[in-house]
Amino acid sequence: MFLFVSIIGVAINTGVVVAITTFVDPMFGVEARPWLFGAKVIATGVSLVWNFTGYKLFVFKK
C-alpha cells in the first residue's frame, strides 16, 4: 500500500505542475521560469497533503 500511495503522490505532483504551466498563463508580469518554480511549490504542497492523508488512512492505520 505504501508504494501505491507514493506513486499516486508522484502522479499528483506531476499533474499539478503540468496543469498549472499549461492551462494557467503567468500572471503579474512573472516570467516563465519563476512561474514554473511557483507551480512546483504548489504541486509539492498538494502532493504533501495527499501523501500525509494516504499514509495516515491506508498505510499506517491501526
One Martini backbone bead per residue (centre of mass of N, CA, C, O) as a GRO file, in nm:
protein
   62
    1MET     BB    1   0.055   0.065  -0.017
    2PHE     BB    2   0.291   0.258  -0.015
    3LEU     BB    3   0.345   0.258  -0.321
    4PHE     BB    4   0.070   0.358  -0.412
    5VAL     BB    5   0.072   0.633  -0.268
    6SER     BB    6   0.339   0.734  -0.396
    7ILE     BB    7   0.256   0.722  -0.696
    8ILE     BB    8   0.018   0.913  -0.670
    9GLY     BB    9   0.188   1.153  -0.570
   10VAL     BB   10   0.356   1.185  -0.828
   11ALA     BB   11   0.116   1.228  -1.019
   12ILE     BB   12   0.009   1.480  -0.882
   13ASN     BB   13   0.257   1.655  -0.906
   14THR     BB   14   0.278   1.647  -1.216
   15GLY     BB   15  -0.013   1.739  -1.284
   16VAL     BB   16   0.001   2.020  -1.153
   17VAL     BB   17   0.233   2.133  -1.317
   18VAL     BB   18   0.106   2.094  -1.595
   19ALA     BB   19  -0.156   2.251  -1.546
   20ILE     BB   20  -0.034   2.526  -1.474
   21THR     BB   21   0.166   2.560  -1.726
   22THR     BB   22  -0.068   2.518  -1.946
   23PHE     BB   23  -0.356   2.670  -1.831
   24VAL     BB   24  -0.179   2.898  -1.683
   25ASP     BB   25  -0.100   3.208  -1.701
   26PRO     BB   26   0.113   3.433  -1.637
   27MET     BB   27   0.126   3.657  -1.368
   28PHE     BB   28   0.234   3.974  -1.290
   29GLY     BB   29   0.494   3.954  -1.491
   30VAL     BB   30   0.587   3.667  -1.497
   31GLU     BB   31   0.799   3.452  -1.578
   32ALA     BB   32   0.839   3.124  -1.666
   33ARG     BB   33   1.037   3.019  -1.448
   34PRO     BB   34   0.892   3.122  -1.187
   35TRP     BB   35   0.626   2.981  -1.258
   36LEU     BB   36   0.736   2.696  -1.233
   37PHE     BB   37   0.822   2.718  -0.939
   38GLY     BB   38   0.537   2.774  -0.829
   39ALA     BB   39   0.415   2.509  -0.933
   40LYS     BB   40   0.600   2.326  -0.760
   41VAL     BB   41   0.510   2.429  -0.486
   42ILE     BB   42   0.211   2.357  -0.513
   43ALA     BB   43   0.252   2.055  -0.578
   44THR     BB   44   0.392   1.984  -0.313
   45GLY     BB   45   0.153   2.054  -0.128
   46VAL     BB   46  -0.055   1.860  -0.250
   47SER     BB   47   0.116   1.595  -0.216
   48LEU     BB   48   0.152   1.619   0.087
   49VAL     BB   49  -0.143   1.582   0.161
   50TRP     BB   50  -0.180   1.310   0.028
   51ASN     BB   51   0.043   1.153   0.174
   52PHE     BB   52  -0.052   1.194   0.460
   53THR     BB   53  -0.336   1.075   0.424
   54GLY     BB   54  -0.258   0.801   0.300
   55TYR     BB   55  -0.078   0.701   0.531
   56LYS     BB   56  -0.288   0.730   0.759
   57LEU     BB   57  -0.529   0.554   0.624
   58PHE     BB   58  -0.355   0.300   0.477
   59VAL     BB   59  -0.069   0.233   0.606
   60PHE     BB   60  -0.090   0.341   0.939
   61LYS     BB   61  -0.317   0.186   1.042
   62LYS     BB   62  -0.508   0.068   1.350
   0.00000   0.00000   0.00000
